[in-house]
Short mmCIF file of C-alpha atoms in Angstrom, two decimals:
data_model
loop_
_atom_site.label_atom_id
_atom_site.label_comp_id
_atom_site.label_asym_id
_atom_site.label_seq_id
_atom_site.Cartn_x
_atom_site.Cartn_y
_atom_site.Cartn_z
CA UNK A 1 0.00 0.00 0.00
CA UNK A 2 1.10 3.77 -0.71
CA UNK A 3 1.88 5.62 2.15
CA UNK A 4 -0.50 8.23 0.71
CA UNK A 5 -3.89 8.17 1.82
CA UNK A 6 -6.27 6.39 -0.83
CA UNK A 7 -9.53 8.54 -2.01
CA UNK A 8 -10.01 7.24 -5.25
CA UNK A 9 -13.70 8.38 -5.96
CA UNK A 10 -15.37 6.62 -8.73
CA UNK A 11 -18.34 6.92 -10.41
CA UNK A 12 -21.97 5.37 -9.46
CA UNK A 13 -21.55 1.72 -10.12
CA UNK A 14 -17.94 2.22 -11.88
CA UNK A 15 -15.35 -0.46 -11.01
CA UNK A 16 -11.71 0.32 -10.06
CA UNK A 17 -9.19 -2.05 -10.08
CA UNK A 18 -6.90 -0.85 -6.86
CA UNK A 19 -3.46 -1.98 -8.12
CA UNK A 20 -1.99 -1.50 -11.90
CA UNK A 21 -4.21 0.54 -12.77
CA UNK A 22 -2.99 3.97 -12.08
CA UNK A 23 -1.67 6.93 -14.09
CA UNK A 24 -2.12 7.84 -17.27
CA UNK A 25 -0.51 7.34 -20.80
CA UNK A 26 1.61 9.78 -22.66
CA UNK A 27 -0.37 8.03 -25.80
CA UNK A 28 -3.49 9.07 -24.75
CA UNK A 29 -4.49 5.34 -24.29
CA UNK A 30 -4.98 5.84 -20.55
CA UNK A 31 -6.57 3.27 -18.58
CA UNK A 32 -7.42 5.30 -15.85
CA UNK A 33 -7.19 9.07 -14.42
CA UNK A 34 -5.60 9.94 -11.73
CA UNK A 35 -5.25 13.44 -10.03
CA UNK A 36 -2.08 13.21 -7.15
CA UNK A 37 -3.45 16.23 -4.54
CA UNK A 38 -0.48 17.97 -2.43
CA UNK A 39 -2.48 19.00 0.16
CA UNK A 40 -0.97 20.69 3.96
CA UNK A 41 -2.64 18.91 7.08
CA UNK A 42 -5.93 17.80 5.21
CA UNK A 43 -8.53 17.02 8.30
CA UNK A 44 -6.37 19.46 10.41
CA UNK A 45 -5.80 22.66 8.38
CA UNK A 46 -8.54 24.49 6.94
CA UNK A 47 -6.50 25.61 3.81
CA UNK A 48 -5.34 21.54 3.26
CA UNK A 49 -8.59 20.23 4.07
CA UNK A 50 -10.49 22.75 1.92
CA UNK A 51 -8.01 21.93 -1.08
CA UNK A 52 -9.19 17.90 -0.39
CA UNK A 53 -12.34 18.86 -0.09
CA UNK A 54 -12.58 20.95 -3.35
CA UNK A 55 -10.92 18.04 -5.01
CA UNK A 56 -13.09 15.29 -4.17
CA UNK A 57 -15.84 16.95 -5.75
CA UNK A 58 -14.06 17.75 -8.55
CA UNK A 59 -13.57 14.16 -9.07
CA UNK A 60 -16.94 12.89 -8.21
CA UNK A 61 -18.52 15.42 -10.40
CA UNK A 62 -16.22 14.18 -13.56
CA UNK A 63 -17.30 10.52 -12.73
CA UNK A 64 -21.02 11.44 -12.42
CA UNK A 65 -20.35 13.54 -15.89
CA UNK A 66 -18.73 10.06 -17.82
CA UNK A 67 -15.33 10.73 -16.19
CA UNK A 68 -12.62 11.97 -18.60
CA UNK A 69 -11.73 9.93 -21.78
CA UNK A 70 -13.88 7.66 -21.03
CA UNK A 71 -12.02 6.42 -17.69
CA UNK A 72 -12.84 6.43 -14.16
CA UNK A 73 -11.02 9.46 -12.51
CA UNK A 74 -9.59 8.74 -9.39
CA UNK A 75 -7.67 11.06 -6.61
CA UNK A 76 -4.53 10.12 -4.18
CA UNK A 77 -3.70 12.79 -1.63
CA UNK A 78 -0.33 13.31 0.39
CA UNK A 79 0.41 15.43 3.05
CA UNK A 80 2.46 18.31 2.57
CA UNK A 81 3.17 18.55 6.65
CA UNK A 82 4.15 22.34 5.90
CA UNK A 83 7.47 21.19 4.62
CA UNK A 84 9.49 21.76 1.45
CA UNK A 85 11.27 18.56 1.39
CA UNK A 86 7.88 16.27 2.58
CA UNK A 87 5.94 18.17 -0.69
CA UNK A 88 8.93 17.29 -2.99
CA UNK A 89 9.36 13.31 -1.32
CA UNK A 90 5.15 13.31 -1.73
CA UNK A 91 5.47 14.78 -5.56
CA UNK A 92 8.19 12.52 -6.22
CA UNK A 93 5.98 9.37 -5.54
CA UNK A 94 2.87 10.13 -7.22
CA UNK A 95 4.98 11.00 -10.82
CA UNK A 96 7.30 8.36 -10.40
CA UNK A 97 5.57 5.59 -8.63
CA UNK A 98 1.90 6.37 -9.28
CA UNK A 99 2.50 7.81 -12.95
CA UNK A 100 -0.34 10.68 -11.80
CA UNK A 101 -1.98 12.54 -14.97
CA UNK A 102 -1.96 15.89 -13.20
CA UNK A 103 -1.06 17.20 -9.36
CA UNK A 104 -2.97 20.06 -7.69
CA UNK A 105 -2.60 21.50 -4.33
CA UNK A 106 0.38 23.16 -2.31
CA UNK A 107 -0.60 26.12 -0.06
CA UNK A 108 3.03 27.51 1.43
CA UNK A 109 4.71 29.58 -1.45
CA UNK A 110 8.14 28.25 0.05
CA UNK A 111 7.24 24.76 -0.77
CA UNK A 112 5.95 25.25 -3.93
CA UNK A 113 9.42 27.50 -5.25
CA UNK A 114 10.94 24.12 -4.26
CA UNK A 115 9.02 21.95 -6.80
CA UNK A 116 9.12 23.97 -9.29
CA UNK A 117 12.28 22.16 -10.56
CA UNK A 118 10.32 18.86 -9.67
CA UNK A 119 7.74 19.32 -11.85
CA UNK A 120 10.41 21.19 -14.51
CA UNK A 121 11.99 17.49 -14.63
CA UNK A 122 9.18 15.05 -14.51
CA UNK A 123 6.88 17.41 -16.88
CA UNK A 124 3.82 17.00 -15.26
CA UNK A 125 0.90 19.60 -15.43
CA UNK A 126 0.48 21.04 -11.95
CA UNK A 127 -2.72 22.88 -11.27
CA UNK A 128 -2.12 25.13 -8.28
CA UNK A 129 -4.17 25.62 -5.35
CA UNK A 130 -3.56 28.22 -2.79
CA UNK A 131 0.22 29.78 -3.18
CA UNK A 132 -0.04 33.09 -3.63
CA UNK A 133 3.46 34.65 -4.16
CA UNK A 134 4.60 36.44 -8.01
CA UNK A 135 7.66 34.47 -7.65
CA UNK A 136 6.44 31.31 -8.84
CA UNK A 137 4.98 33.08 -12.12
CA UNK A 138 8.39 35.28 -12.51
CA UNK A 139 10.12 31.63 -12.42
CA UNK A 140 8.00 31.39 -15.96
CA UNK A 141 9.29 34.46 -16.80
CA UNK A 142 12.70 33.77 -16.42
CA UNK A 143 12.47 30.54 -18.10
CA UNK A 144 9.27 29.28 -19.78
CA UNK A 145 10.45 26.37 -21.77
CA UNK A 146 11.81 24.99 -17.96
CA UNK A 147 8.85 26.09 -15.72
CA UNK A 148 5.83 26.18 -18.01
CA UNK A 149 4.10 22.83 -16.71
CA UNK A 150 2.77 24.51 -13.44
CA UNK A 151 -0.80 26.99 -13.48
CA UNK A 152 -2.27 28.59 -11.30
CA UNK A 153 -5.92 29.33 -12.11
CA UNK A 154 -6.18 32.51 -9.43
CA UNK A 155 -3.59 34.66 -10.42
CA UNK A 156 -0.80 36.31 -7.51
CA UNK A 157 -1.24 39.04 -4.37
CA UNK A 158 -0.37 41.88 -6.90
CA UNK A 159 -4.35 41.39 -7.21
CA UNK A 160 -4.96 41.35 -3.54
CA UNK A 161 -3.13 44.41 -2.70
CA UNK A 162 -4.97 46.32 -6.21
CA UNK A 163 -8.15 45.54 -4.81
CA UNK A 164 -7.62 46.27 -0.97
CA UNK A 165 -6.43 49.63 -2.50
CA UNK A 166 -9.92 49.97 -4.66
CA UNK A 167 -11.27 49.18 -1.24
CA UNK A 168 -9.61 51.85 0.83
CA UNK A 169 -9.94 54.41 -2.06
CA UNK A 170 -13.71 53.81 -1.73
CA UNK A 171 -13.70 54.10 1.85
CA UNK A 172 -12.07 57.15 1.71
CA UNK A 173 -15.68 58.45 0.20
CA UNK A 174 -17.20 56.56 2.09
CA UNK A 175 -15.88 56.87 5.50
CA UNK A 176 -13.57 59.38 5.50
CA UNK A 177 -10.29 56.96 5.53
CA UNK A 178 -6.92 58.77 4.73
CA UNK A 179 -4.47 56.96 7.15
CA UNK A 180 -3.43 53.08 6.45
CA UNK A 181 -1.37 51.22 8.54
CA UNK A 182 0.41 47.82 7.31
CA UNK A 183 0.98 44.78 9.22
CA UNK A 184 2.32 42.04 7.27
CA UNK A 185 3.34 38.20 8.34
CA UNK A 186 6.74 37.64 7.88
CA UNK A 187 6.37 35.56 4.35
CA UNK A 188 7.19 35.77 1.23
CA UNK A 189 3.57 35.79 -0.05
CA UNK A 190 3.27 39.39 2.03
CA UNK A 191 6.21 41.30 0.76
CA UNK A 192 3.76 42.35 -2.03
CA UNK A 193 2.16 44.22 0.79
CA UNK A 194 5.02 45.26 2.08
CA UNK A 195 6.85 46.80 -0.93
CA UNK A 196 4.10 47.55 -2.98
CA UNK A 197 0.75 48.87 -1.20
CA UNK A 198 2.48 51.80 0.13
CA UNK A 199 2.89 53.35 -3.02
CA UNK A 200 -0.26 52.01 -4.50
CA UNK A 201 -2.20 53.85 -1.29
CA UNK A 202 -0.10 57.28 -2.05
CA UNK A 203 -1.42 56.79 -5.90
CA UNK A 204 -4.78 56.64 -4.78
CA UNK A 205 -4.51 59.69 -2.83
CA UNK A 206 -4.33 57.80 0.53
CA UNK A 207 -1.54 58.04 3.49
CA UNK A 208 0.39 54.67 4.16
CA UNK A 209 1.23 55.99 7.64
CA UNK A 210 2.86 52.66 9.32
CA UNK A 211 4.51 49.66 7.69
CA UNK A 212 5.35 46.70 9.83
CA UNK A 213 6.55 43.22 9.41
CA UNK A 214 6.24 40.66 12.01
CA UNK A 215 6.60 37.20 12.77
CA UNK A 216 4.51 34.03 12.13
CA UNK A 217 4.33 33.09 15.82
CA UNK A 218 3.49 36.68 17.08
CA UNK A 219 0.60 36.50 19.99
CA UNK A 220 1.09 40.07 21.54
CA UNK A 221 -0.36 42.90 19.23
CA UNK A 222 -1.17 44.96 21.64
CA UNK A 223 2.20 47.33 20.79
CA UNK A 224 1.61 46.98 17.14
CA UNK A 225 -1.61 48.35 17.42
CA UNK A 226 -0.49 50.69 19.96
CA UNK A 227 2.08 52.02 17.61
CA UNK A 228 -0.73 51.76 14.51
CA UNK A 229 -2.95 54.00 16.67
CA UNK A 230 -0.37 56.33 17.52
CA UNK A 231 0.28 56.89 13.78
CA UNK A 232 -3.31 57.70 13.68
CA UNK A 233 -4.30 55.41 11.00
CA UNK A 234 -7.98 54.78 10.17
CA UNK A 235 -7.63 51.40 9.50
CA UNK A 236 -4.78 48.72 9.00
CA UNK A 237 -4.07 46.40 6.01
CA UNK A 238 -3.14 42.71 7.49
CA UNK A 239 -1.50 40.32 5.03
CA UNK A 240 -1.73 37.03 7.89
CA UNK A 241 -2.21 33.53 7.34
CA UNK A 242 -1.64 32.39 11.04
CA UNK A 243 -2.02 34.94 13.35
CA UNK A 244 -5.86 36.00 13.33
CA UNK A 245 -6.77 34.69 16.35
CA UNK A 246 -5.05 36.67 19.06
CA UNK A 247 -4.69 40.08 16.65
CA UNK A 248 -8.63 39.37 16.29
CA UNK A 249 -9.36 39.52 20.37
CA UNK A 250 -6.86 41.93 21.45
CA UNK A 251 -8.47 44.38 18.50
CA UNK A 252 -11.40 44.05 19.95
CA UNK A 253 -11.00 43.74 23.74
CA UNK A 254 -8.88 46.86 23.73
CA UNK A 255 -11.25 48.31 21.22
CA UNK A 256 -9.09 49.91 19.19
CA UNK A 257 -9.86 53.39 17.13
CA UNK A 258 -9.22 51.76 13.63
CA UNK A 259 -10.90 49.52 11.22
CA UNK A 260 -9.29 46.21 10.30
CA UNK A 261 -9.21 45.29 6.55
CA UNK A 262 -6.67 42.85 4.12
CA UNK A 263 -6.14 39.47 3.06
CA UNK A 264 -6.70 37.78 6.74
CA UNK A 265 -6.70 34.11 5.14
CA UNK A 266 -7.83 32.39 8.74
CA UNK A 267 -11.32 34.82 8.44
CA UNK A 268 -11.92 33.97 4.95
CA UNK A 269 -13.03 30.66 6.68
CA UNK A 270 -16.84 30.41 6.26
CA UNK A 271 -16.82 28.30 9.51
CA UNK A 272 -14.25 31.10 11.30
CA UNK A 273 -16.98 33.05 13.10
CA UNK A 274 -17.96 30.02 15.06
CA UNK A 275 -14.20 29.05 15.55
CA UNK A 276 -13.32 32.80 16.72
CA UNK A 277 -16.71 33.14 18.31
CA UNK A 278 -17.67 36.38 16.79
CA UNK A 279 -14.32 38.37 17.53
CA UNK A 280 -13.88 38.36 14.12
CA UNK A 281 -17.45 40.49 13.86
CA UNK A 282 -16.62 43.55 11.84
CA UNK A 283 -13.02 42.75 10.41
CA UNK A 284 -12.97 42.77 6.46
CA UNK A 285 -10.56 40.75 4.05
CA UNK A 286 -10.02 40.27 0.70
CA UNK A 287 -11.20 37.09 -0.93
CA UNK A 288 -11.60 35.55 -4.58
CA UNK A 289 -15.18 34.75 -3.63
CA UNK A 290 -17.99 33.95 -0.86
CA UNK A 291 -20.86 31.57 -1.18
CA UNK A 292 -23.06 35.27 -1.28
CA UNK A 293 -21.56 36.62 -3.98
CA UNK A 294 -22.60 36.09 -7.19
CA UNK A 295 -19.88 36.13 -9.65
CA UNK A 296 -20.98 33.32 -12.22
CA UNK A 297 -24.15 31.38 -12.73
CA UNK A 298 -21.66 28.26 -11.05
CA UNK A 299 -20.72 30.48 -7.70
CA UNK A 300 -24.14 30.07 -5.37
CA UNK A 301 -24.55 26.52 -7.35
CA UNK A 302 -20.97 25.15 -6.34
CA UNK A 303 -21.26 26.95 -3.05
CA UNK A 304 -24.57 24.84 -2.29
CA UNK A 305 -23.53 21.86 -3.54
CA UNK A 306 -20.09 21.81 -1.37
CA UNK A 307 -22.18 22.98 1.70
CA UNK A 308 -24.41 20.36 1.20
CA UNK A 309 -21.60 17.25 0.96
CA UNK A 310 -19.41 19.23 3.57
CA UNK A 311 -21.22 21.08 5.34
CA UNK A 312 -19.09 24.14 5.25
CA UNK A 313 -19.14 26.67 2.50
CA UNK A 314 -16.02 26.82 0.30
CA UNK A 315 -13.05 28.28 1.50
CA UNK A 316 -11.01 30.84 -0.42
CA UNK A 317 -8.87 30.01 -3.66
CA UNK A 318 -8.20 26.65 -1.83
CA UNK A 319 -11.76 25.35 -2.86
CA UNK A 320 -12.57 27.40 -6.29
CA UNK A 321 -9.72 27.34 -7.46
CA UNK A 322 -8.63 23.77 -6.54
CA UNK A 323 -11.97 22.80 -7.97
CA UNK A 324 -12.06 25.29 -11.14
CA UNK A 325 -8.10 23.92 -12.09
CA UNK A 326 -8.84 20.57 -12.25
CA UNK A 327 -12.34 20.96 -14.40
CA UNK A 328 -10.65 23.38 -16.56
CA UNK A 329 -7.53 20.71 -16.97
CA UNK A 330 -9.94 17.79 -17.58
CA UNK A 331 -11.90 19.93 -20.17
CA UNK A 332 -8.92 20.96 -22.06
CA UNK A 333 -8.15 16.71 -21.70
CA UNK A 334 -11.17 15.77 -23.23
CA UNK A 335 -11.13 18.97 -25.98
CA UNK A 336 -7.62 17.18 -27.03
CA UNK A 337 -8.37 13.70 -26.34
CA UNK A 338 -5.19 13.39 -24.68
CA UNK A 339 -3.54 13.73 -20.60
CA UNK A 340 -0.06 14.05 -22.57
CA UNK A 341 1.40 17.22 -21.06
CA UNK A 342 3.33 18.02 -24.46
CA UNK A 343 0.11 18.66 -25.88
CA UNK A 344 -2.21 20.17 -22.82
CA UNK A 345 0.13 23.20 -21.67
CA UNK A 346 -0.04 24.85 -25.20
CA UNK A 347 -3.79 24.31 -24.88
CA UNK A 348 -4.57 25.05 -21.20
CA UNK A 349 -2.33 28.31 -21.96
CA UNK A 350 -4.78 29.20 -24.88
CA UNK A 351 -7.80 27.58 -23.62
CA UNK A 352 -10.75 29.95 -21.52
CA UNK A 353 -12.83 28.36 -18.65
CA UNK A 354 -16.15 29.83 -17.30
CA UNK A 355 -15.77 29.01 -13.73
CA UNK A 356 -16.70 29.13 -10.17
CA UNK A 357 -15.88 32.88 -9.98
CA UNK A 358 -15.16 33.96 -13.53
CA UNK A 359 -13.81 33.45 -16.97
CA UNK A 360 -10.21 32.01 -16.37
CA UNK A 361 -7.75 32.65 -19.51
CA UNK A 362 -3.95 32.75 -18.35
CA UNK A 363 -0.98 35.35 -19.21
CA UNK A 364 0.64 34.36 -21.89
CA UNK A 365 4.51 33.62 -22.11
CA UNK A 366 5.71 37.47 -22.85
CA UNK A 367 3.37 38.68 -19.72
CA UNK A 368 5.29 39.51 -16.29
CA UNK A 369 3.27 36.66 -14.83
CA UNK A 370 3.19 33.61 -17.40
CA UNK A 371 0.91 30.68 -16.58
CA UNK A 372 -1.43 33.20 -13.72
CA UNK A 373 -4.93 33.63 -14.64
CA UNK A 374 -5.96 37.57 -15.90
CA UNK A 375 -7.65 39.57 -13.95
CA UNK A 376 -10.11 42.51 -15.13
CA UNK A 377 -13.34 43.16 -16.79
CA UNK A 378 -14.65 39.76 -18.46
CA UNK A 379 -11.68 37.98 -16.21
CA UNK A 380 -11.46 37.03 -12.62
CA UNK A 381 -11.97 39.53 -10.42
CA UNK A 382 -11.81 40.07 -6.24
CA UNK A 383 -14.21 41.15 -3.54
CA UNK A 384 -13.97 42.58 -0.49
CA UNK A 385 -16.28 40.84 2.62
CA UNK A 386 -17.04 42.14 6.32
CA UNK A 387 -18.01 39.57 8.89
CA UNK A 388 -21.48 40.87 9.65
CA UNK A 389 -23.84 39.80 12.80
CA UNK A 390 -27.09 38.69 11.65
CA UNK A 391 -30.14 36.92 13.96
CA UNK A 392 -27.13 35.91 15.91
CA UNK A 393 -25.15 34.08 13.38
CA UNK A 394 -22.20 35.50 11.19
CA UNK A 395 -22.02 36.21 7.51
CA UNK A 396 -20.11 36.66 4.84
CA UNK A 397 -21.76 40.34 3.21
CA UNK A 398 -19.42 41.51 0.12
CA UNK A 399 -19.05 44.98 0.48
CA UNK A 400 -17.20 45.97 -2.41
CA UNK A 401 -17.01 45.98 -5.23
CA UNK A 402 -20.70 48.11 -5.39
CA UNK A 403 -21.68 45.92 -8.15
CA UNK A 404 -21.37 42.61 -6.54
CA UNK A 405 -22.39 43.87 -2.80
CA UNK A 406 -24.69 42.35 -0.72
CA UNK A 407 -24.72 44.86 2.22
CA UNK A 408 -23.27 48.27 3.61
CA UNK A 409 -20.15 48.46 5.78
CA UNK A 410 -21.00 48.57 9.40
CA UNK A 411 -18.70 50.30 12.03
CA UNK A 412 -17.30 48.47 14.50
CA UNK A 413 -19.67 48.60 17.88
CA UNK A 414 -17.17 50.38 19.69
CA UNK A 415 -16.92 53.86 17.53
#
């Protein structure tokens, strides 16, 4: 037996032969499908177990559907355990031993810059799920011919930090916000916040007052927000992937004099206002969807569906675009009637995918991020949510952009 967990899903009354069977053909002739899922602390982790969770329908949906080429479609998962060297042992096994058609998966951007030469040398097609740093996509830059197997159907944070500044330019109309305060994890998915939103805040004719950078295992805040209020900011940016929990209380509890917006990953939870029971009431972060927006005719259909075999709403990229990746890959499969990776990347990088939260087309070879999906008007696109108190249970209301809102922002209780 692998030492990977087997979740081979197959379709209503499909048989699966366990053993021989797996991986795919570089003919086309497969006899069998199989997706290998790099996924960190599945059952544990909300951002691993979203990623299996996202997957698993993926795969059970393409079974219902015929499964792809005609074959059953089955998934193996490994845990990433947060390391570099566990995602590249993991990766290493499914393309060597399990001849997998396609990975997905990987959240840490540090583990994921060390498989890029991984999947350079076994020329696989890896659909990402969750990383978020340019660096992979300026790896394509540097050099497609190496690099160009690996996608990642959500673009980078140079789109998280443009539309947190669309958001703070708007609530500078709105609510009189002029002074912005930074507070980034120290990773290198937040030096885009770091570097970058400063000036992007001065463009839009805003103040970036306070620009901090702080460690993973931080549990005091209580100077950095001293400091942030003594700058006089109206609100802080937080780029955090860890760290919500105690920066959520102590925000609170001291009721501090400044609103809390960014890409807060832990909040984008749909099951973290139970889990932070309600501190997280009021905070807003950047997300590429919630199950109330409505960004395609898929979103409150996919939403539904996943709440109903989960019982949790999606989460983040890690479940659209872990789900959206591998239906776009198998549809560009069955468009070519091949898995053969020779012939899928030159049609995955022309091909365009309606999905869970947009049209995704990606950057093309000569663009500064090669292989990331485009963002814009008839692209993907981002929204910003507040964690809003209704009948006693917390929600999810997008409030902004104005054309995809569902409700006004609310000041915190304690202005």
């Amino acid at each position: 037996m692998s030492r990977r967990q087997f979740v081979g899903l197959a379709g209503a009354g499909a048989t699966v032969s366990l053993a021989g069977c797996i991986g795919g053909s570089d003919n086309g002739a497969s006899d069998g499908i199989t997706i290998g899922l790099l996924a960190f602390e599945p059952g544990s982790a909300p951002q691993g177990t979203a990623q299996r969770q996202a997957a698993e329908l993926a795969v059970s949906d393409l079974n219902d559907d015929g499964g792809v080429l005609g074959e059953d479609v089955e998934l193996l998962e490994a845990n990433t355990q947060g390391s570099a060297s566990t995602t590249s042992d993991r990766y290493l096994e499914f393309v060597t031993e399990d001849n997998v058609d396609v990975t997905t998966g990987v959240f840490q951007t540090e583990a994921m810059t060390g498989l890029m030469s991984d999947i350079a040398d076994h020329q696989t097609i890896h659909m990402s799920g969750g990383h978020t740093s340019p660096a992979i996509a300026e790896m394509l830059a540097d050099d497609y011919e190496q690099y160009r197997y690996q996608f990642r159907p959500y673009g980078n944070a140079t789109h998280w930090v443009e539309s947190i500044t669309d958001l703070a330019e708007n609530m500078q109309d709105e609510e009189d916000w002029e002074r912005i305060a930074i507070l980034a994890e120290e990773y290198e998915w937040t030096q885009v916040f770091s570097e970058d939103l400063p000036d992007m805040l001065e463009d839009a004719g805003l103040e970036a007052v306070y620009n901090q950078r702080y460690p993973s295992d931080t549990e005091n805040f209580t100077p950095l927000f001293d400091d942030v209020e003594g700058e006089g900011a109206d609100a802080v940016v937080m780029a955090q992937a860890h760290t919500a929990g105690p920066a959520m209380i102590q925000w609170r509890e001291e009721e501090r004099d400044f609103s809390m917006c960014g890409q807060i990953s832990q909040i984008i939870d749909p099951g973290s206002y139970e889990s932070f029971d309600g501190d997280n009431e009021f905070a807003i972060s950047n997300a590429p969807a919630v199950h109330t927006a409505d960004l395609t005719d898929q979103t409150a259909d996919f939403a539904e569906r996943y709440n109903d075999e989960f019982d949790v709403y999606p989460n983040d990229a890690f479940s659209y675009a872990t789900y959206d990746g591998l239906m776009m890959w198998a549809e560009v499969v069955e468009q070519e009637g091949t898995t053969d990776a020779e012939e899928i990347v030159p049609a995955l990088a022309e091909a365009s995918y309606e999905g869970t939260r947009g049209v995704i087309e990606f950057n093309d070879q000569d663009h500064e991020y090669p292989h990331d999906a485009r963002f814009g008007e008839g692209y993907l696109q981002r929204i910003n949510f507040q964690w809003q108190e209704e009948d006693g249970e917390g929600i999810q209301q997008v409030i902004h952009p104005d054309e995809l809102a569902t409700s006004d922002y609310q000041e915190p209780s304690w202005f």
